[in-house]
């Protein structure tokens, strides 16, 4: 569930090129004039001669777009909807052509409308955006009239200098401008990072907050990412930065806004929770406020000052509209709109002109599906077509063939079919003695960003896996590592899937063939891994023996809450995870003998 962030080859080139620059200095963002003063529509209140005491402000929000400009393929592009008879229906959703139409339609008749996002707009993006360092996504968000977003952990994938470029514009320092005569303009909305400071100066990296204004109505937005960002981003991405407590930061800036006379405040938080149901229309306030949601956002919401009127959240890619009591016990709206532009949230904030505050009791909110049966926004179709032409020579190359969908991101199982394929690809590529002598491979589940879908995405034909589709699954192009770990460290790593920082929200590693064990979910913590069931090629793991273990460099650095994997020695660096994946597809499939979805029988789950 967690978006497990890693480094790509482009990042290394960017950081190398920028090494001599004053990296952090680049981030004193010169915000475009008026970017935070924009209001949609033309209304000036109602009535003649006097303004009514209250005015309804429409807050449209979404989160975790991850550069998905085209509709996400396969099950990763579906939204679950509970029907009146209790059955659950999967509805295809998402794609910026439809998101733009949805938002523009929603704004009609709402003179006071502001659009905000909860982070991870870019990063871990499909090839169409990722190949161009997410310039296409920033351009699309500008056209969508996004007013403000928080940074997410993925905004740090390529480091602070690249984040500054996304905000302020300018062509890529290594690859230059992608289109003749066109210079990248940057985001015309502010990226907010209230809880991210520069280690050297202690000053905020980007603006901590912004104030949206229209006809005397003022709403402050404070943006934060999760405090644990350094645990899920490579070290280079967060070099020289400090990440602070979300609650303390928001409370500090809420006081500052309050002192400035801004009484209506919305917090944009790149951290979230898990509702008890995956259906977007689930009532997580049943039977009581916030009863149906768990995870980090609950404690965060309970700690944020009552000065804040609503919380737009993200990171967990879940859909929920809940009320969670604030510290004074009053209900407060907490929302999240799934991911990949499949949903948007429409919240009505009733603004009292006399107090300049939101009438909290009348805040209403609902998630809406970005359906694909509505007209496409022509400007987005044109944008996608333009960038697709530039990407086509690389994106359309066939890499392999599959006989059916092989689900990864869209699979809700702990052991995912695509996870097995990826882990097997890594083991096979690194097993030869001269490539590292790997005996087992681990893949972090959050690094699998999509499904492999049998249906053709373009003109390549059904069953063909193109480079663009493979890239969408493995967009980080992490370098592979093979290290020495003892059997005891291997066992500890498997236990860390369900204990320590991963206890509340387990991260189940995808494992290569030959490794088997039992996961007993009736137990708690590390005890969930049945130690004497762990076997490699039928033999019990020997705690004292040394094993050669393959994994991407993010995991090898102890990322995602796996400190045991960070203890490896005798490291050999191999090719990238994407190269391994493509080589495996080429070796194990052909037009006449496509790769079939593997069986998932490596982890025995007891529930």
Coordinates of C-alpha atoms in Angstrom, one line a residue:
X1 CA 0.0 0.0 0.0
X2 CA 2.8 2.4 0.9
X3 CA 4.3 4.1 -2.0
X4 CA 7.9 2.7 -1.8
X5 CA 10.1 5.2 -3.3
X6 CA 13.3 4.4 -5.1
X7 CA 15.9 6.0 -7.3
X8 CA 16.2 5.9 -11.0
X9 CA 19.1 6.2 -13.4
X10 CA 17.9 9.7 -14.4
X11 CA 18.2 10.7 -10.7
X12 CA 21.8 9.7 -10.6
X13 CA 22.5 11.8 -13.7
X14 CA 20.6 14.8 -12.2
X15 CA 22.3 14.6 -8.9
X16 CA 25.8 14.2 -10.5
X17 CA 25.1 17.2 -12.7
X18 CA 23.8 19.2 -9.8
X19 CA 26.5 18.2 -7.3
X20 CA 28.4 21.4 -7.7
X21 CA 25.4 23.6 -7.3
X22 CA 24.0 25.0 -4.1
X23 CA 21.3 22.4 -4.2
X24 CA 19.1 23.8 -1.5
X25 CA 19.5 27.3 -2.5
X26 CA 17.7 26.5 -5.8
X27 CA 14.6 25.8 -3.8
X28 CA 13.8 29.3 -2.6
X29 CA 10.8 29.1 -4.9
X30 CA 9.8 32.3 -6.6
X31 CA 6.1 31.5 -6.8
X32 CA 4.3 32.7 -9.9
X33 CA 2.4 35.9 -9.2
X34 CA -1.2 35.3 -8.4
X35 CA -0.9 31.5 -8.3
X36 CA -2.4 31.4 -4.9
X37 CA -5.0 34.1 -5.5
X38 CA -6.8 32.3 -8.3
X39 CA -10.5 31.6 -8.0
X40 CA -12.7 29.7 -10.4
X41 CA -16.0 31.1 -11.6
X42 CA -17.3 34.6 -11.6
X43 CA -19.8 34.8 -8.8
X44 CA -19.9 37.8 -6.4
X45 CA -22.3 36.5 -3.8
X46 CA -26.1 36.7 -3.9
X47 CA -28.7 39.3 -3.2
X48 CA -28.9 43.0 -3.9
X49 CA -27.0 45.6 -1.9
X50 CA -25.6 43.3 0.7
X51 CA -23.7 40.0 0.8
X52 CA -25.2 37.1 2.6
X53 CA -23.5 36.1 5.9
X54 CA -22.4 32.7 4.6
X55 CA -21.0 31.6 1.3
X56 CA -20.4 28.0 0.2
X57 CA -16.8 27.3 -1.0
X58 CA -16.4 24.1 -3.1
X59 CA -13.1 22.3 -2.3
X60 CA -12.3 19.7 -5.0
X61 CA -9.4 17.4 -4.1
X62 CA -7.4 14.4 -5.3
X63 CA -4.1 12.7 -4.4
X64 CA -1.5 10.2 -5.5
X65 CA -1.8 10.8 -9.3
X66 CA 1.7 9.5 -9.9
X67 CA 1.9 10.8 -13.4
X68 CA -1.0 8.6 -14.6
X69 CA -2.1 10.8 -17.5
X70 CA -3.6 7.9 -19.5
X71 CA -6.2 5.7 -17.8
X72 CA -4.4 3.1 -15.7
X73 CA -4.6 -0.4 -17.3
X74 CA -6.2 -3.5 -15.9
X75 CA -7.4 -3.9 -12.3
X76 CA -5.2 -1.0 -11.2
X77 CA -7.6 1.2 -13.1
X78 CA -10.7 0.0 -11.3
X79 CA -12.7 1.5 -8.5
X80 CA -14.8 -0.7 -6.2
X81 CA -18.4 0.4 -5.7
X82 CA -20.8 -1.3 -3.3
X83 CA -24.2 -1.8 -5.0
X84 CA -27.6 -1.4 -3.2
X85 CA -27.9 -5.2 -3.0
X86 CA -24.5 -5.5 -1.2
X87 CA -22.5 -6.8 -4.2
X88 CA -19.3 -5.0 -5.2
X89 CA -18.8 -3.8 -8.8
X90 CA -15.5 -2.9 -10.4
X91 CA -15.8 0.4 -12.4
X92 CA -13.0 1.5 -14.8
X93 CA -11.9 5.0 -13.8
X94 CA -9.1 7.6 -14.2
X95 CA -7.1 9.3 -16.9
X96 CA -6.6 13.1 -17.0
X97 CA -8.8 13.5 -20.0
X98 CA -11.7 12.4 -17.8
X99 CA -10.4 14.0 -14.6
X100 CA -10.3 17.3 -16.3
X101 CA -13.9 16.9 -17.5
X102 CA -15.1 15.7 -14.1
X103 CA -13.5 18.7 -12.3
X104 CA -14.7 21.3 -14.9
X105 CA -18.2 19.9 -14.7
X106 CA -18.2 19.9 -10.9
X107 CA -17.1 23.6 -10.9
X108 CA -20.1 24.7 -12.9
X109 CA -22.5 26.8 -10.8
X110 CA -19.9 27.1 -8.0
X111 CA -18.5 30.6 -8.1
X112 CA -16.2 29.8 -5.1
X113 CA -14.3 26.8 -6.1
X114 CA -10.7 25.8 -5.1
X115 CA -8.8 22.7 -6.2
X116 CA -6.2 21.1 -4.0
X117 CA -4.1 17.9 -3.9
X118 CA -2.6 15.7 -1.3
X119 CA 0.8 14.9 -2.8
X120 CA 2.5 12.4 -5.0
X121 CA 1.4 14.1 -8.1
X122 CA 4.6 12.9 -9.8
X123 CA 7.1 10.1 -9.3
X124 CA 6.8 6.3 -9.9
X125 CA 5.1 7.5 -13.1
X126 CA 4.3 5.6 -16.3
X127 CA 6.7 6.0 -19.2
X128 CA 4.7 8.8 -20.8
X129 CA 5.5 11.1 -17.9
X130 CA 8.5 9.4 -16.3
X131 CA 10.6 9.4 -19.4
X132 CA 10.4 13.2 -19.4
X133 CA 11.0 13.8 -15.7
X134 CA 7.2 14.4 -15.1
X135 CA 7.1 17.6 -17.1
X136 CA 3.9 16.3 -18.9
X137 CA 2.2 15.8 -15.6
X138 CA 3.0 19.3 -14.3
X139 CA 1.7 20.7 -17.6
X140 CA -1.5 18.7 -17.2
X141 CA -2.0 19.9 -13.6
X142 CA -1.6 23.5 -14.8
X143 CA -4.3 22.9 -17.4
X144 CA -6.5 21.3 -14.7
X145 CA -6.3 24.6 -12.7
X146 CA -4.9 23.0 -9.6
X147 CA -4.6 25.7 -7.0
X148 CA -2.3 24.1 -4.5
X149 CA -0.7 20.7 -3.5
X150 CA 1.3 19.3 -0.6
X151 CA 4.5 17.5 -1.5
X152 CA 4.4 13.7 -1.1
X153 CA 7.4 11.4 -0.6
X154 CA 7.6 10.8 -4.4
X155 CA 8.2 14.4 -5.1
X156 CA 11.7 13.7 -3.6
X157 CA 12.5 10.8 -5.9
X158 CA 15.0 12.8 -7.9
X159 CA 16.1 15.1 -5.1
X160 CA 15.6 18.7 -4.0
X161 CA 17.1 20.4 -7.1
X162 CA 14.7 18.5 -9.4
X163 CA 11.7 19.4 -7.2
X164 CA 12.8 23.0 -7.4
X165 CA 12.8 22.7 -11.2
X166 CA 9.3 21.2 -11.2
X167 CA 8.1 24.2 -9.2
X168 CA 10.0 27.0 -11.0
X169 CA 10.6 25.7 -14.5
X170 CA 13.6 25.5 -16.7
X171 CA 14.8 22.6 -18.9
X172 CA 16.4 19.5 -17.5
X173 CA 20.1 20.1 -16.5
X174 CA 21.3 17.0 -18.3
X175 CA 18.7 16.2 -21.0
X176 CA 17.8 19.8 -21.9
X177 CA 14.5 20.8 -23.4
X178 CA 12.4 18.0 -24.9
X179 CA 10.6 20.1 -27.6
X180 CA 12.2 22.6 -29.9
X181 CA 11.2 26.1 -29.1
X182 CA 9.5 25.1 -25.8
X183 CA 10.9 25.8 -22.4
X184 CA 9.4 24.0 -19.4
X185 CA 7.5 26.6 -17.4
X186 CA 7.1 24.7 -14.1
X187 CA 4.1 24.5 -11.9
X188 CA 1.8 27.6 -11.7
X189 CA 0.5 26.3 -8.4
X190 CA 2.5 26.2 -5.1
X191 CA 4.0 23.0 -3.8
X192 CA 3.7 23.2 0.0
X193 CA 6.3 21.5 2.3
X194 CA 5.7 22.9 5.8
X195 CA 7.5 20.1 7.6
X196 CA 10.6 19.9 5.4
X197 CA 13.5 22.1 6.3
X198 CA 17.1 22.4 5.1
X199 CA 19.5 20.9 7.5
X200 CA 22.1 23.7 7.2
X201 CA 19.7 26.7 7.7
X202 CA 16.7 25.1 9.4
X203 CA 14.5 27.1 7.0
X204 CA 11.6 25.6 5.1
X205 CA 12.5 24.0 1.8
X206 CA 9.3 25.4 0.1
X207 CA 6.4 27.5 1.1
X208 CA 4.7 26.1 4.2
X209 CA 1.3 27.5 3.4
X210 CA -0.6 29.6 0.9
X211 CA -3.8 31.6 1.2
X212 CA -6.5 31.3 -1.5
X213 CA -8.6 34.5 -1.8
X214 CA -11.7 35.5 -3.7
X215 CA -14.1 38.4 -3.0
X216 CA -12.9 38.7 0.6
X217 CA -13.2 35.0 1.3
X218 CA -9.8 33.7 2.5
X219 CA -8.8 30.0 3.0
X220 CA -5.4 29.0 4.2
X221 CA -3.8 25.8 3.0
X222 CA -0.9 24.1 5.0
X223 CA 0.9 21.2 3.2
X224 CA 3.0 18.5 4.8
X225 CA 4.4 15.1 3.8
X226 CA 4.7 12.1 6.1
X227 CA 7.5 12.5 8.7
X228 CA 8.8 9.1 7.7
X229 CA 9.6 10.1 4.2
X230 CA 13.4 9.4 4.6
X231 CA 12.5 5.8 5.5
X232 CA 10.8 5.3 2.1
X233 CA 13.0 7.4 -0.2
X234 CA 16.6 6.8 -1.2
X235 CA 19.2 8.7 0.7
X236 CA 20.1 10.9 -2.3
X237 CA 16.5 12.0 -2.7
X238 CA 16.4 13.5 0.8
X239 CA 20.0 14.6 1.2
X240 CA 20.4 17.7 3.3
X241 CA 16.8 17.7 4.4
X242 CA 15.0 17.3 7.7
X243 CA 11.4 16.0 8.0
X244 CA 9.4 17.1 11.1
X245 CA 6.3 15.9 13.0
X246 CA 3.1 16.4 11.0
X247 CA 0.9 17.5 13.9
X248 CA 3.4 19.9 15.5
X249 CA 4.1 21.5 12.1
X250 CA 0.5 22.0 11.1
X251 CA -0.4 23.4 14.6
X252 CA 2.5 25.9 14.4
X253 CA 1.4 27.2 11.0
X254 CA -2.3 27.2 11.9
X255 CA -1.4 29.6 14.8
X256 CA 0.5 31.8 12.4
X257 CA -2.4 31.9 9.9
X258 CA -4.8 32.6 12.7
X259 CA -2.6 35.5 13.9
X260 CA -2.8 36.9 10.3
X261 CA -6.6 36.8 10.4
X262 CA -6.9 33.7 8.3
X263 CA -9.5 31.7 10.3
X264 CA -10.5 29.1 7.6
X265 CA -7.7 26.5 7.3
X266 CA -7.4 23.2 5.3
X267 CA -4.5 20.8 5.9
X268 CA -3.1 18.9 3.0
X269 CA -1.3 15.8 4.5
X270 CA 0.6 13.2 2.5
X271 CA -0.2 10.5 5.0
X272 CA -3.4 8.4 5.3
X273 CA -5.3 5.4 6.7
X274 CA -7.0 2.2 5.7
X275 CA -10.8 2.1 5.7
X276 CA -12.5 -1.2 6.6
X277 CA -13.8 -1.6 3.1
X278 CA -12.1 -1.0 -0.3
X279 CA -15.4 0.4 -1.7
X280 CA -15.1 4.1 -2.4
X281 CA -18.7 4.6 -1.2
X282 CA -18.2 2.8 2.1
X283 CA -19.5 4.8 5.2
X284 CA -16.5 4.8 7.5
X285 CA -18.5 6.8 10.1
X286 CA -20.7 3.8 10.7
X287 CA -21.6 3.3 13.5
X288 CA -19.6 6.2 15.0
X289 CA -17.3 9.0 13.7
X290 CA -14.2 7.4 12.1
X291 CA -15.0 3.9 13.4
X292 CA -14.3 2.4 10.0
X293 CA -10.8 3.8 9.5
X294 CA -7.4 2.9 11.0
X295 CA -3.8 3.8 10.4
X296 CA -1.5 6.8 11.0
X297 CA -4.0 9.5 9.9
X298 CA -6.3 8.8 12.8
X299 CA -3.8 9.8 15.5
X300 CA -2.7 12.7 13.3
X301 CA -6.3 14.0 12.9
X302 CA -6.9 13.7 16.6
X303 CA -3.8 15.8 17.4
X304 CA -4.3 18.7 14.9
X305 CA -5.6 21.9 16.4
X306 CA -9.4 22.7 16.0
X307 CA -8.3 25.8 14.1
X308 CA -8.0 23.5 11.1
X309 CA -11.4 22.9 9.5
X310 CA -10.7 19.9 7.1
X311 CA -8.0 17.4 6.2
X312 CA -7.2 16.3 2.7
X313 CA -5.0 13.2 2.9
X314 CA -3.2 10.6 0.7
X315 CA -0.3 8.2 0.5
X316 CA -2.2 5.0 1.2
X317 CA -4.1 5.1 -2.1
X318 CA -7.3 4.4 -0.3
X319 CA -10.8 6.0 -0.7
X320 CA -12.5 7.5 2.4
X321 CA -14.7 10.3 3.6
X322 CA -14.7 10.2 7.4
X323 CA -15.1 12.5 10.3
X324 CA -12.5 12.1 13.0
X325 CA -12.9 14.0 16.3
X326 CA -10.5 17.0 16.7
X327 CA -8.8 17.5 20.2
X328 CA -11.9 19.4 21.4
X329 CA -14.1 16.3 20.5
X330 CA -15.8 18.0 17.5
X331 CA -16.1 16.0 14.3
X332 CA -13.8 17.1 11.4
X333 CA -13.8 15.9 7.8
X334 CA -10.9 13.7 6.7
X335 CA -10.8 12.6 3.0
X336 CA -8.7 10.7 0.5
X337 CA -9.5 10.0 -3.2
X338 CA -7.8 6.7 -3.9
X339 CA -5.0 7.2 -6.5
X340 CA -4.1 7.6 -10.2
X341 CA -6.9 10.2 -10.7
X342 CA -9.7 7.5 -10.4
X343 CA -11.7 9.6 -7.9
X344 CA -12.1 13.2 -6.8
X345 CA -13.5 14.5 -3.6
X346 CA -16.1 17.3 -3.5
X347 CA -16.3 19.1 -0.1
X348 CA -18.6 22.0 0.7
X349 CA -17.0 24.4 3.2
X350 CA -19.6 26.9 4.5
X351 CA -17.7 30.2 5.1
X352 CA -19.0 32.7 7.6
X353 CA -18.2 36.2 6.4
X354 CA -18.6 37.7 9.9
X355 CA -16.1 35.3 11.7
X356 CA -14.1 34.5 8.5
X357 CA -14.3 30.9 9.6
X358 CA -15.8 27.7 8.4
X359 CA -19.1 26.6 9.9
X360 CA -17.8 23.1 10.8
X361 CA -21.2 21.5 11.4
X362 CA -22.3 22.1 7.8
X363 CA -19.1 20.7 6.1
X364 CA -20.3 18.0 3.6
X365 CA -18.1 15.8 1.5
X366 CA -18.3 12.9 -1.0
X367 CA -16.0 11.0 -3.3
X368 CA -17.0 10.8 -7.0
X369 CA -15.8 8.3 -9.6
X370 CA -13.8 9.8 -12.6
X371 CA -15.8 7.6 -15.1
X372 CA -14.6 6.9 -18.6
X373 CA -18.0 7.2 -20.2
X374 CA -17.9 11.0 -20.1
X375 CA -16.5 13.2 -22.9
X376 CA -12.7 13.5 -22.9
X377 CA -11.2 17.0 -22.4
X378 CA -9.8 18.0 -25.8
X379 CA -6.8 19.9 -24.4
X380 CA -5.7 16.8 -22.4
X381 CA -6.1 14.5 -25.4
X382 CA -3.9 16.9 -27.3
X383 CA -1.3 17.0 -24.5
X384 CA -1.1 13.2 -24.3
X385 CA -0.9 12.8 -28.0
X386 CA 2.0 15.3 -28.2
X387 CA 4.1 13.6 -25.5
X388 CA 3.2 10.1 -26.8
X389 CA 4.7 11.0 -30.2
X390 CA 8.0 11.9 -28.4
X391 CA 7.9 8.7 -26.3
X392 CA 6.9 6.3 -29.1
X393 CA 10.3 5.2 -30.4
X394 CA 11.2 3.9 -26.9
X395 CA 7.7 3.0 -25.6
X396 CA 6.5 0.8 -28.4
X397 CA 9.3 -1.7 -28.5
X398 CA 8.0 -5.3 -27.7
X399 CA 9.8 -6.9 -24.7
X400 CA 7.8 -10.2 -24.4
X401 CA 4.4 -11.9 -24.5
X402 CA 1.9 -13.0 -21.9
X403 CA -1.1 -15.3 -22.1
X404 CA -3.3 -13.5 -19.6
X405 CA -3.3 -10.6 -17.2
X406 CA -0.5 -10.9 -14.6
X407 CA -1.6 -8.8 -11.7
X408 CA 0.7 -6.8 -9.5
X409 CA -0.5 -3.4 -8.2
X410 CA -4.1 -4.4 -8.8
X411 CA -3.8 -7.7 -6.8
X412 CA -5.0 -7.6 -3.2
X413 CA -3.2 -10.9 -2.3
X414 CA -0.2 -10.8 -0.1
X415 CA 1.7 -12.9 -2.7
X416 CA 1.1 -11.3 -6.1
X417 CA 1.6 -13.2 -9.4
X418 CA 3.6 -10.3 -10.9
X419 CA 5.7 -10.1 -7.7
X420 CA 6.7 -13.7 -8.3
X421 CA 7.7 -13.0 -11.9
X422 CA 9.8 -10.0 -10.8
X423 CA 11.5 -11.8 -8.0
X424 CA 12.2 -14.8 -10.3
X425 CA 13.6 -12.4 -13.0
X426 CA 16.0 -10.9 -10.4
X427 CA 17.1 -14.3 -9.1
X428 CA 17.7 -15.7 -12.6
X429 CA 19.6 -12.6 -13.7
X430 CA 21.9 -12.6 -10.7
X431 CA 22.3 -16.4 -10.0
X432 CA 25.4 -16.9 -12.3
X433 CA 28.6 -16.8 -10.2
X434 CA 30.0 -13.9 -12.2
X435 CA 26.7 -11.9 -11.7
X436 CA 26.6 -12.3 -7.9
X437 CA 25.7 -16.0 -7.3
X438 CA 22.3 -15.1 -5.9
X439 CA 20.3 -17.9 -4.2
X440 CA 17.2 -16.0 -3.3
X441 CA 15.6 -12.6 -4.4
X442 CA 13.3 -10.2 -2.6
X443 CA 11.1 -7.5 -4.1
X444 CA 9.3 -4.8 -2.2
X445 CA 5.5 -4.8 -3.0
X446 CA 5.2 -1.0 -3.3
X447 CA 7.8 -1.0 -6.1
X448 CA 5.4 -2.9 -8.3
X449 CA 3.4 0.0 -9.8
X450 CA 1.0 -1.6 -12.2
X451 CA -0.3 -4.9 -13.7
X452 CA 0.9 -6.6 -16.9
X453 CA -2.3 -6.4 -18.9
X454 CA -3.1 -8.8 -21.8
X455 CA -5.3 -6.4 -23.8
X456 CA -3.3 -4.1 -26.1
X457 CA -2.7 -0.6 -24.9
X458 CA -2.0 0.7 -28.4
X459 CA -1.4 -0.9 -31.8
X460 CA 1.0 -3.6 -30.5
X461 CA -1.6 -6.4 -30.3
X462 CA -3.0 -8.3 -27.4
X463 CA -0.5 -10.1 -25.2
X464 CA 2.5 -8.1 -26.3
X465 CA 4.4 -6.4 -23.4
X466 CA 6.0 -3.2 -24.7
X467 CA 8.9 -1.3 -23.1
X468 CA 6.4 1.4 -22.0
X469 CA 4.3 -1.2 -20.2
X470 CA 7.3 -2.8 -18.5
X471 CA 8.5 0.6 -17.4
X472 CA 5.1 1.4 -15.9
X473 CA 5.5 -1.8 -13.7
X474 CA 9.1 -1.0 -12.7
X475 CA 9.6 2.8 -13.2
X476 CA 12.4 3.4 -10.8
X477 CA 15.2 1.6 -12.7
X478 CA 16.9 0.7 -9.4
X479 CA 20.2 -0.9 -9.7
X480 CA 20.2 -4.5 -8.4
X481 CA 22.5 -5.6 -5.5
X482 CA 23.6 -9.1 -4.4
X483 CA 24.8 -9.2 -0.8
X484 CA 25.8 -11.7 1.9
X485 CA 23.2 -12.2 4.7
X486 CA 23.2 -14.8 7.4
X487 CA 20.2 -17.1 7.8
X488 CA 19.5 -15.3 11.0
X489 CA 19.3 -12.0 9.1
X490 CA 17.1 -13.5 6.5
X491 CA 14.7 -14.7 9.2
X492 CA 14.8 -11.3 10.8
X493 CA 13.9 -9.6 7.5
X494 CA 10.9 -11.9 7.0
X495 CA 9.8 -11.0 10.5
X496 CA 10.2 -7.3 9.8
X497 CA 7.4 -7.6 7.2
X498 CA 4.9 -7.8 10.0
X499 CA 6.7 -6.2 13.0
X500 CA 8.5 -2.9 13.9
X501 CA 7.4 -0.1 11.6
X502 CA 5.5 -2.5 9.4
X503 CA 3.4 -4.1 12.2
X504 CA 0.3 -1.9 11.8
X505 CA 0.5 -2.1 8.0
X506 CA 2.4 -5.2 6.9
X507 CA 4.7 -5.1 3.8
X508 CA 4.9 -8.6 2.4
X509 CA 8.1 -9.1 0.3
X510 CA 7.6 -10.8 -3.0
X511 CA 10.0 -13.8 -3.0
X512 CA 11.7 -15.9 -5.7
X513 CA 11.0 -19.5 -6.4
X514 CA 12.4 -22.0 -3.9
X515 CA 11.7 -19.9 -0.8
X516 CA 8.6 -21.0 1.1
X517 CA 7.2 -20.2 4.5
X518 CA 3.9 -19.9 6.5
X519 CA 2.4 -16.5 7.5
X520 CA 0.0 -16.9 10.5
X521 CA -2.1 -13.8 10.6
X522 CA -4.0 -15.1 13.7
X523 CA -0.8 -14.2 15.7
X524 CA 0.8 -10.7 16.3
X525 CA 4.0 -9.1 15.4
X526 CA 7.1 -11.1 14.4
X527 CA 5.4 -14.3 15.6
X528 CA 3.2 -14.2 12.5
X529 CA 6.2 -15.6 10.6
X530 CA 6.3 -19.3 11.5
X531 CA 10.1 -19.6 11.8
X532 CA 10.5 -23.4 11.4
X533 CA 8.4 -23.3 8.2
X534 CA 11.0 -21.1 6.3
X535 CA 12.7 -23.3 3.7
X536 CA 14.9 -22.6 0.7
X537 CA 14.7 -25.4 -1.9
X538 CA 13.2 -27.7 0.6
X539 CA 15.9 -27.2 3.3
X540 CA 15.4 -25.3 6.5
X541 CA 17.2 -21.9 6.7
X542 CA 20.4 -22.3 8.7
X543 CA 20.7 -19.2 11.0
X544 CA 24.5 -19.5 10.9
X545 CA 25.0 -20.0 7.2
X546 CA 25.7 -17.2 4.7
X547 CA 23.3 -16.8 1.8
X548 CA 23.7 -14.6 -1.3
X549 CA 20.6 -12.5 -1.6
X550 CA 19.4 -10.3 -4.5
X551 CA 17.3 -7.2 -4.1
X552 CA 17.1 -3.7 -5.4
X553 CA 19.3 -1.0 -4.0
X554 CA 16.4 0.6 -2.1
X555 CA 15.8 -2.6 -0.1
X556 CA 19.6 -3.2 0.2
X557 CA 19.7 0.2 2.0
X558 CA 17.2 -1.1 4.6
X559 CA 14.3 0.9 3.0
X560 CA 10.6 0.2 3.8
X561 CA 11.3 -0.8 7.4
X562 CA 13.7 -3.7 6.6
X563 CA 16.9 -2.9 8.6
X564 CA 18.0 -6.5 8.4
X565 CA 18.3 -6.3 4.6
X566 CA 20.5 -3.2 5.1
X567 CA 23.1 -5.3 7.0
X568 CA 24.4 -7.1 3.8
X569 CA 28.1 -7.4 3.1
X570 CA 30.2 -8.3 0.1
X571 CA 28.0 -6.3 -2.2
X572 CA 28.0 -6.7 -6.0
X573 CA 26.0 -4.2 -8.1
X574 CA 24.2 -5.6 -11.1
X575 CA 22.0 -4.3 -13.9
X576 CA 18.8 -2.4 -13.2
X577 CA 15.6 -4.1 -12.1
X578 CA 13.9 -3.0 -15.3
X579 CA 16.7 -4.5 -17.4
X580 CA 16.4 -7.8 -15.5
X581 CA 12.6 -7.8 -15.9
X582 CA 12.8 -7.2 -19.7
X583 CA 15.5 -9.8 -20.1
X584 CA 13.3 -12.4 -18.3
X585 CA 10.3 -11.6 -20.4
X586 CA 12.5 -12.0 -23.6
X587 CA 13.9 -15.3 -22.4
X588 CA 10.7 -16.9 -21.1
X589 CA 8.1 -15.8 -23.7
X590 CA 7.5 -15.7 -27.4
X591 CA 4.5 -15.0 -29.7
X592 CA 3.7 -18.7 -29.9
X593 CA 4.7 -19.5 -26.3
X594 CA 3.6 -16.6 -24.1
X595 CA 4.4 -16.3 -20.4
X596 CA 1.4 -17.6 -18.2
X597 CA 0.6 -16.1 -14.8
X598 CA 2.6 -18.1 -12.2
X599 CA 1.0 -20.0 -9.4
X600 CA 1.1 -18.2 -6.0
X601 CA 2.1 -21.0 -3.6
X602 CA 5.3 -19.7 -1.9
X603 CA 3.7 -18.1 1.1
X604 CA 1.1 -20.2 3.0
X605 CA -1.3 -17.7 4.7
X606 CA -3.2 -18.7 7.8
X607 CA -6.1 -16.3 8.6

